[in-house]
């Protein structure tokens, strides 16, 4: 809980920090990577640094955390912390990184605010930082402890590389070393780490896209991001027989074991976590009502179409609705963007969202208007979660 001394200082300075944080974070990262260039080798994404999304996510999360402490002094924003901690754990962020980030962040704040960064202001924001850092460290410790091993990167060999809709590929992998395998849960992701042509390691998170209960196989599907670094490498240079490094599975989407209806609303390559959830429901012959809502620009882009249709057909209480921006002959598709008008949301449904942010924002608002409880809405963002900053 925020101390009595710090509370009024945070209240008074949150707007200034909020306004300046867009300037502070690039300065912070420039300092951090000058002092620790090794953090760009396999930990931070070079692409996200270049496009600024990671900087907005971090900035947004600290401001969101401080606002939460002011509004709800007795609680922590669990969902925000959990999302970040899972991402951190999937990248092997060590506890020893927190004082390093603190030093460079606060040097950047002092530099940016100048005289306005009085000792009281610095002390109050230091308190916010460590409340957040300690909460993250505690969750991350718990996540590491849950794994079947204490290995950050295990070797996995590609056993199949399958086309999965225009521009997407499914990789199937088997363990290539003796590391004990952690069983994943549906909707989770793994980090995939590769060494690029210039020698730099880069890691990205990919949702597991098939059944996740296997201890001898991991399956993920990636869409080619032509401006990216890792998906072009995977698509172009990683073939059957090659070895890549995978993290343990992380990600805080959780499929509860109640009988509540499930609505999976996805767009584009956001179908991958849904596909693993569907496989797992079909694998356990679930009788839960399942409504699958999926949107694509074009029919041929739909990665995992066959797998998802088969799972829906195998489930006794599942229904699929499809929207296509450019409808073709697919008989069961509606034209245009997904809309919940005319979709009957089952009472008490758990809604899982995955897709581009504007899509998720729109469906979330429509779902709430249709009576879905905000606490029953779960989402997965690919890439840094700039929703946190909103
Ligand atoms: C990702 C916040 C400490 C390394 C993130 C994200 C947030 C965040 C909001 C984006 C999560 C998402 O994908 O949605 C914080 C906060 C920290 C902290 C508030 C301290 C209180 C650290 C430390 C390190 C670190 C100590 C390592 C030295 C990373 C990396 C990513 C990340 C590598 C993924 C970034 C990427 O995509 O390039 N963090 N973080 N963070 N964080 Fe942290």
Coordinates of C-alpha atoms and ligand atoms in Angstrom, one line a residue:
X1 CA 0.0 0.0 0.0
X2 CA 1.2 3.5 -0.8
X3 CA 2.5 5.4 2.2
X4 CA 0.6 8.5 3.6
X5 CA 3.6 10.7 2.6
X6 CA 3.7 9.5 -0.9
X7 CA 0.0 9.5 -1.7
X8 CA -0.5 13.3 -2.1
X9 CA 2.8 13.6 -4.1
X10 CA 1.7 10.9 -6.5
X11 CA -1.7 12.5 -6.8
X12 CA -0.1 15.9 -7.6
X13 CA 2.5 14.5 -10.0
X14 CA 0.6 11.8 -11.9
X15 CA -0.6 14.2 -14.6
X16 CA 2.9 15.6 -15.1
X17 CA 4.5 12.1 -15.2
X18 CA 1.7 10.9 -17.5
X19 CA 2.3 13.8 -19.8
X20 CA 6.1 13.4 -19.8
X21 CA 6.3 9.6 -19.8
X22 CA 6.3 9.5 -23.6
X23 CA 9.6 11.5 -23.4
X24 CA 11.0 9.7 -20.3
X25 CA 10.7 6.2 -21.6
X26 CA 12.8 6.6 -24.8
X27 CA 15.5 8.3 -22.7
X28 CA 15.3 5.4 -20.2
X29 CA 15.7 2.8 -22.9
X30 CA 18.6 4.7 -24.5
X31 CA 20.4 4.8 -21.1
X32 CA 19.5 1.1 -20.3
X33 CA 20.8 -0.3 -23.6
X34 CA 24.0 1.9 -23.6
X35 CA 24.9 0.5 -20.2
X36 CA 23.6 -3.0 -20.9
X37 CA 23.7 -3.8 -24.6
X38 CA 23.5 -7.5 -23.7
X39 CA 19.8 -6.9 -22.9
X40 CA 19.0 -6.6 -26.6
X41 CA 20.6 -10.0 -27.3
X42 CA 17.6 -12.4 -26.8
X43 CA 15.7 -10.4 -24.1
X44 CA 14.2 -7.2 -25.5
X45 CA 12.7 -7.2 -28.9
X46 CA 14.7 -5.0 -31.3
X47 CA 11.6 -4.6 -33.5
X48 CA 9.4 -3.4 -30.6
X49 CA 12.1 -0.9 -29.6
X50 CA 12.1 0.4 -33.1
X51 CA 8.3 0.7 -33.4
X52 CA 7.9 2.1 -29.9
X53 CA 5.2 -0.2 -28.7
X54 CA 7.2 -1.7 -25.8
X55 CA 7.9 1.8 -24.6
X56 CA 4.3 2.7 -24.6
X57 CA 3.3 -0.5 -22.8
X58 CA 5.8 0.0 -20.0
X59 CA 4.9 3.7 -19.6
X60 CA 1.2 2.9 -19.6
X61 CA 1.6 0.1 -17.0
X62 CA 3.4 2.3 -14.5
X63 CA 0.9 5.1 -14.9
X64 CA -2.0 2.6 -14.7
X65 CA -0.5 1.1 -11.5
X66 CA -0.1 4.5 -9.8
X67 CA -3.7 5.4 -10.7
X68 CA -4.9 2.1 -9.4
X69 CA -3.1 2.7 -6.1
X70 CA -4.8 6.0 -5.7
X71 CA -8.2 4.8 -6.6
X72 CA -8.1 1.4 -4.7
X73 CA -5.5 1.7 -2.0
X74 CA -6.1 -1.7 -0.6
X75 CA -5.7 -3.8 -3.8
X76 CA -3.2 -4.3 -6.6
X77 CA -4.2 -4.4 -10.3
X78 CA -3.9 -8.2 -10.5
X79 CA -4.8 -8.6 -14.2
X80 CA -2.2 -6.0 -15.3
X81 CA 0.5 -7.5 -13.1
X82 CA -0.2 -11.0 -14.1
X83 CA -0.1 -10.2 -17.8
X84 CA 3.4 -8.5 -17.4
X85 CA 4.7 -11.2 -15.1
X86 CA 3.9 -14.0 -17.6
X87 CA 5.6 -12.1 -20.3
X88 CA 8.6 -11.4 -18.1
X89 CA 8.8 -15.1 -17.1
X90 CA 8.6 -16.2 -20.7
X91 CA 11.7 -14.1 -21.3
X92 CA 13.5 -15.2 -18.2
X93 CA 13.7 -11.7 -16.6
X94 CA 15.9 -12.1 -13.5
X95 CA 15.2 -10.4 -10.2
X96 CA 18.6 -8.8 -10.5
X97 CA 17.2 -6.8 -13.5
X98 CA 14.9 -4.7 -11.4
X99 CA 17.5 -2.5 -9.7
X100 CA 19.1 -1.9 -13.1
X101 CA 15.8 -0.8 -14.7
X102 CA 15.2 1.3 -11.6
X103 CA 18.5 3.1 -11.8
X104 CA 18.1 4.0 -15.5
X105 CA 14.4 4.8 -15.3
X106 CA 15.0 7.2 -12.4
X107 CA 18.0 8.8 -14.0
X108 CA 15.8 9.4 -17.1
X109 CA 13.0 10.9 -14.9
X110 CA 15.4 13.2 -13.1
X111 CA 16.9 14.3 -16.4
X112 CA 13.5 15.0 -17.9
X113 CA 11.8 16.7 -15.0
X114 CA 14.9 18.8 -14.0
X115 CA 14.1 20.9 -10.9
X116 CA 10.6 19.5 -10.7
X117 CA 12.1 16.2 -9.6
X118 CA 12.4 17.2 -6.0
X119 CA 13.6 14.6 -3.4
X120 CA 9.9 14.1 -2.3
X121 CA 8.8 13.4 -5.9
X122 CA 11.7 11.0 -6.5
X123 CA 10.9 9.2 -3.2
X124 CA 7.2 8.9 -3.9
X125 CA 7.8 7.4 -7.4
X126 CA 10.6 5.2 -6.1
X127 CA 7.9 3.8 -3.7
X128 CA 5.5 3.2 -6.6
X129 CA 8.3 1.5 -8.7
X130 CA 9.2 -0.9 -5.9
X131 CA 5.6 -1.7 -5.0
X132 CA 5.1 -2.7 -8.6
X133 CA 8.5 -4.4 -8.9
X134 CA 8.0 -6.4 -5.7
X135 CA 4.6 -7.5 -6.8
X136 CA 5.9 -8.6 -10.2
X137 CA 8.9 -10.4 -8.6
X138 CA 6.6 -12.4 -6.3
X139 CA 4.4 -13.5 -9.2
X140 CA 7.4 -14.3 -11.4
X141 CA 8.9 -16.4 -8.6
X142 CA 5.6 -18.4 -8.4
X143 CA 5.5 -18.9 -12.2
X144 CA 9.1 -20.1 -12.3
X145 CA 8.5 -22.5 -9.4
X146 CA 5.5 -24.1 -11.2
X147 CA 7.7 -25.3 -14.1
X148 CA 8.9 -28.9 -14.5
X149 CA 12.5 -27.6 -14.9
X150 CA 14.6 -24.5 -14.1
X151 CA 15.9 -24.2 -17.6
X152 CA 15.1 -21.0 -19.4
X153 CA 15.7 -22.2 -23.0
X154 CA 15.3 -25.8 -24.0
X155 CA 16.1 -27.2 -27.4
X156 CA 13.2 -28.4 -29.6
X157 CA 13.5 -30.0 -33.0
X158 CA 11.0 -29.1 -35.8
X159 CA 9.2 -32.3 -36.9
X160 CA 6.7 -30.6 -39.3
X161 CA 6.3 -27.3 -41.0
X162 CA 2.8 -27.0 -42.4
X163 CA 1.1 -24.2 -44.4
X164 CA -1.8 -22.8 -42.3
X165 CA -3.7 -20.3 -44.3
X166 CA -2.2 -17.6 -46.6
X167 CA 1.0 -16.3 -44.9
X168 CA 0.9 -18.5 -41.8
X169 CA 2.8 -21.6 -40.9
X170 CA 2.3 -24.2 -38.2
X171 CA 5.5 -25.6 -36.6
X172 CA 5.4 -28.9 -34.7
X173 CA 8.3 -29.6 -32.5
X174 CA 9.6 -32.4 -30.3
X175 CA 12.1 -32.2 -27.4
X176 CA 15.7 -32.2 -28.6
X177 CA 17.3 -32.4 -25.1
X178 CA 16.6 -34.0 -21.7
X179 CA 14.8 -31.1 -20.1
X180 CA 11.7 -32.2 -18.3
X181 CA 8.7 -30.7 -20.1
X182 CA 6.0 -28.6 -18.4
X183 CA 2.5 -29.4 -19.4
X184 CA 0.9 -26.3 -20.9
X185 CA -2.7 -25.1 -20.5
X186 CA -5.0 -24.1 -23.4
X187 CA -4.5 -20.5 -24.6
X188 CA -0.9 -20.3 -23.4
X189 CA 2.2 -19.3 -25.4
X190 CA 5.9 -20.1 -25.5
X191 CA 8.8 -17.8 -26.3
X192 CA 10.7 -19.0 -29.4
X193 CA 14.4 -17.8 -29.4
X194 CA 16.5 -17.8 -32.6
X195 CA 19.8 -16.4 -33.6
X196 CA 19.4 -14.1 -36.6
X197 CA 21.8 -13.7 -39.5
X198 CA 23.6 -10.8 -37.8
X199 CA 24.3 -13.0 -34.7
X200 CA 21.7 -11.3 -32.5
X201 CA 19.3 -13.6 -30.6
X202 CA 15.7 -12.6 -30.6
X203 CA 12.7 -14.1 -28.8
X204 CA 9.0 -13.8 -29.5
X205 CA 5.9 -15.3 -28.0
X206 CA 3.7 -17.5 -30.1
X207 CA 0.4 -19.0 -28.8
X208 CA 0.2 -22.8 -28.8
X209 CA -2.3 -23.7 -31.5
X210 CA -3.1 -27.4 -31.1
X211 CA -3.7 -29.7 -28.1
X212 CA -1.5 -28.5 -25.3
X213 CA -1.5 -31.5 -23.0
X214 CA 1.3 -33.4 -24.7
X215 CA 4.7 -33.7 -23.0
X216 CA 6.4 -34.7 -26.3
X217 CA 5.1 -32.0 -28.7
X218 CA 4.7 -28.3 -28.9
X219 CA 2.7 -26.8 -31.8
X220 CA 2.6 -23.1 -32.6
X221 CA 1.4 -21.1 -35.6
X222 CA 3.0 -17.9 -36.8
X223 CA 1.8 -15.4 -39.4
X224 CA 4.5 -13.8 -41.5
X225 CA 5.1 -10.2 -40.4
X226 CA 7.1 -8.9 -43.3
X227 CA 8.6 -6.0 -41.4
X228 CA 9.4 -8.2 -38.4
X229 CA 12.5 -10.1 -37.5
X230 CA 11.6 -13.5 -36.1
X231 CA 8.6 -14.6 -38.2
X232 CA 10.5 -14.1 -41.5
X233 CA 13.4 -16.1 -40.0
X234 CA 11.1 -18.9 -38.9
X235 CA 9.2 -19.0 -42.2
X236 CA 12.3 -18.6 -44.4
X237 CA 15.1 -20.4 -42.6
X238 CA 13.8 -22.9 -40.1
X239 CA 13.0 -26.3 -41.6
X240 CA 12.1 -29.8 -40.5
X241 CA 15.1 -31.2 -38.5
X242 CA 16.3 -27.8 -37.3
X243 CA 16.5 -27.0 -33.6
X244 CA 15.1 -23.8 -32.0
X245 CA 15.0 -22.8 -28.4
X246 CA 11.6 -22.7 -26.5
X247 CA 10.7 -21.3 -23.1
X248 CA 8.4 -23.1 -20.8
X249 CA 4.7 -22.2 -21.5
X250 CA 3.3 -19.0 -20.0
X251 CA 0.2 -16.8 -20.4
X252 CA -2.6 -16.1 -18.0
X253 CA -5.6 -17.0 -20.2
X254 CA -7.2 -19.7 -18.1
X255 CA -10.0 -21.9 -19.1
X256 CA -12.0 -22.6 -15.9
X257 CA -13.4 -26.1 -15.3
X258 CA -17.0 -24.9 -14.8
X259 CA -19.9 -25.6 -17.2
X260 CA -20.3 -22.0 -18.1
X261 CA -20.7 -21.2 -21.8
X262 CA -17.6 -20.1 -23.6
X263 CA -17.5 -17.5 -26.4
X264 CA -14.2 -17.3 -28.4
X265 CA -14.1 -14.1 -30.4
X266 CA -11.0 -13.8 -32.6
X267 CA -9.8 -12.0 -35.7
X268 CA -7.0 -13.0 -38.1
X269 CA -4.0 -14.9 -36.5
X270 CA -5.7 -14.2 -33.1
X271 CA -7.4 -17.5 -33.8
X272 CA -4.4 -19.5 -32.4
X273 CA -5.2 -19.4 -28.7
X274 CA -8.9 -20.2 -29.5
X275 CA -7.7 -23.1 -31.7
X276 CA -5.9 -24.6 -28.7
X277 CA -8.8 -24.0 -26.4
X278 CA -11.1 -25.7 -28.9
X279 CA -8.8 -28.7 -29.3
X280 CA -8.7 -29.1 -25.6
X281 CA -12.5 -28.9 -25.2
X282 CA -12.9 -31.4 -28.1
X283 CA -10.2 -33.7 -26.6
X284 CA -12.2 -33.9 -23.3
X285 CA -15.5 -34.3 -25.1
X286 CA -16.8 -31.2 -23.4
X287 CA -20.5 -30.6 -23.3
X288 CA -20.1 -26.9 -22.6
X289 CA -21.9 -24.5 -24.9
X290 CA -19.2 -23.0 -27.1
X291 CA -19.8 -20.1 -29.5
X292 CA -16.9 -19.4 -31.9
X293 CA -16.9 -16.0 -33.6
X294 CA -14.1 -15.5 -36.1
X295 CA -13.3 -12.6 -38.5
X296 CA -10.9 -12.5 -41.4
X297 CA -10.1 -10.2 -44.2
X298 CA -10.3 -13.0 -46.7
X299 CA -11.4 -16.7 -46.4
X300 CA -8.0 -18.0 -47.5
X301 CA -6.2 -16.2 -44.7
X302 CA -7.8 -18.2 -42.0
X303 CA -5.0 -20.2 -40.4
X304 CA -6.2 -23.4 -38.8
X305 CA -9.6 -23.3 -40.5
X306 CA -9.8 -27.0 -40.9
X307 CA -8.7 -27.8 -37.4
X308 CA -11.1 -25.3 -35.9
X309 CA -14.1 -26.4 -38.0
X310 CA -13.4 -30.1 -37.1
X311 CA -13.2 -29.2 -33.4
X312 CA -16.5 -27.3 -33.6
X313 CA -18.1 -30.3 -35.5
X314 CA -16.9 -32.7 -32.8
X315 CA -18.3 -30.7 -29.9
X316 CA -22.0 -31.4 -29.3
X317 CA -22.8 -27.8 -28.2
X318 CA -20.6 -25.7 -30.3
X319 CA -21.5 -23.2 -33.0
X320 CA -19.3 -21.2 -35.4
X321 CA -19.9 -17.8 -37.0
X322 CA -17.6 -16.3 -39.5
X323 CA -17.2 -12.7 -40.8
X324 CA -15.2 -11.9 -43.9
X325 CA -14.3 -8.3 -45.0
X326 CA -14.0 -9.6 -48.5
X327 CA -16.7 -12.3 -48.7
X328 CA -16.3 -15.0 -51.3
X329 CA -18.4 -18.0 -51.8
X330 CA -18.0 -19.3 -48.2
X331 CA -21.7 -20.0 -47.6
X332 CA -21.6 -19.5 -43.9
X333 CA -19.8 -16.1 -43.8
X334 CA -21.3 -12.8 -43.0
X335 CA -19.9 -9.7 -44.8
X336 CA -17.9 -7.0 -43.1
X337 CA -16.5 -6.6 -39.6
X338 CA -17.6 -8.8 -36.8
X339 CA -20.6 -7.4 -34.9
X340 CA -22.5 -8.8 -32.0
X341 CA -25.8 -7.4 -33.3
X342 CA -27.9 -10.5 -33.9
X343 CA -25.5 -12.7 -31.9
X344 CA -27.2 -14.2 -28.9
X345 CA -24.7 -14.1 -26.1
X346 CA -25.3 -17.1 -23.8
X347 CA -26.1 -16.1 -20.2
X348 CA -23.1 -16.2 -17.9
X349 CA -20.7 -16.7 -20.8
X350 CA -16.9 -16.4 -20.4
X351 CA -15.6 -14.4 -23.3
X352 CA -12.0 -14.9 -24.7
X353 CA -10.8 -12.3 -27.1
X354 CA -7.8 -12.3 -29.3
X355 CA -7.0 -10.1 -32.3
X356 CA -5.9 -6.6 -33.2
X357 CA -6.6 -4.0 -30.4
X358 CA -9.4 -2.0 -32.3
X359 CA -11.2 -5.3 -32.8
X360 CA -10.9 -6.3 -29.2
X361 CA -12.0 -2.9 -27.9
X362 CA -15.1 -3.0 -30.2
X363 CA -16.1 -6.5 -29.3
X364 CA -15.5 -6.0 -25.6
X365 CA -17.8 -2.9 -25.5
X366 CA -20.5 -4.7 -27.5
X367 CA -20.2 -7.7 -25.2
X368 CA -20.6 -5.6 -22.1
X369 CA -23.6 -3.8 -23.7
X370 CA -25.0 -7.3 -24.3
X371 CA -24.7 -8.2 -20.7
X372 CA -21.3 -10.0 -20.4
X373 CA -19.7 -9.2 -17.0
X374 CA -16.4 -7.3 -17.5
X375 CA -14.7 -9.8 -15.1
X376 CA -15.8 -12.6 -17.5
X377 CA -13.8 -11.1 -20.4
X378 CA -10.3 -12.3 -21.0
X379 CA -8.0 -11.3 -23.7
X380 CA -4.6 -12.0 -25.3
X381 CA -2.7 -9.3 -27.1
X382 CA 0.0 -10.3 -29.5
X383 CA 3.0 -7.9 -28.9
X384 CA 3.3 -5.4 -26.1
X385 CA -0.1 -4.6 -24.5
X386 CA -0.6 -1.0 -25.4
X387 CA -4.2 -1.4 -24.1
X388 CA -2.6 -1.1 -20.7
X389 CA -1.7 2.4 -21.6
X390 CA -5.2 3.4 -22.7
Ligands
LIG1 C1 7.7 -6.3 -21.1 C2 6.6 -3.4 -17.4 C3 10.8 -4.5 -15.3 C4 12.2 -6.6 -19.4 C5 7.0 -5.5 -20.3 C6 5.7 -5.0 -20.5 C7 5.4 -4.2 -19.5 C8 6.5 -4.1 -18.6 C9 4.1 -3.4 -19.3 C10 4.8 -5.3 -21.7 C11 4.0 -6.5 -21.4 C12 3.2 -7.0 -22.6 O1 3.7 -7.6 -23.5 O2 2.0 -6.6 -22.6 C13 7.6 -3.5 -16.5 C14 7.6 -2.8 -15.2 C15 8.8 -3.2 -14.6 C16 9.5 -4.0 -15.5 C17 6.5 -2.0 -14.7 C18 9.3 -2.7 -13.3 C19 8.6 -2.4 -12.2 C20 11.5 -5.2 -16.2 C21 12.9 -5.6 -16.0 C22 13.3 -6.2 -17.2 C23 12.2 -6.1 -18.1 C24 13.7 -5.5 -14.7 C25 14.7 -6.8 -17.6 C26 15.8 -6.3 -17.2 C27 11.1 -6.7 -20.2 C28 11.1 -7.3 -21.5 C29 9.8 -7.3 -22.0 C30 9.0 -6.6 -21.0 C31 12.3 -7.9 -22.2 C32 9.3 -7.7 -23.4 C33 9.6 -6.6 -24.2 C34 9.6 -6.6 -25.7 O3 8.6 -7.0 -26.3 O4 10.7 -6.3 -26.2 N1 7.5 -5.0 -19.1 N2 8.8 -4.2 -16.6 N3 11.1 -5.5 -17.5 N4 9.8 -6.3 -19.9 FE1 9.3 -5.3 -18.3

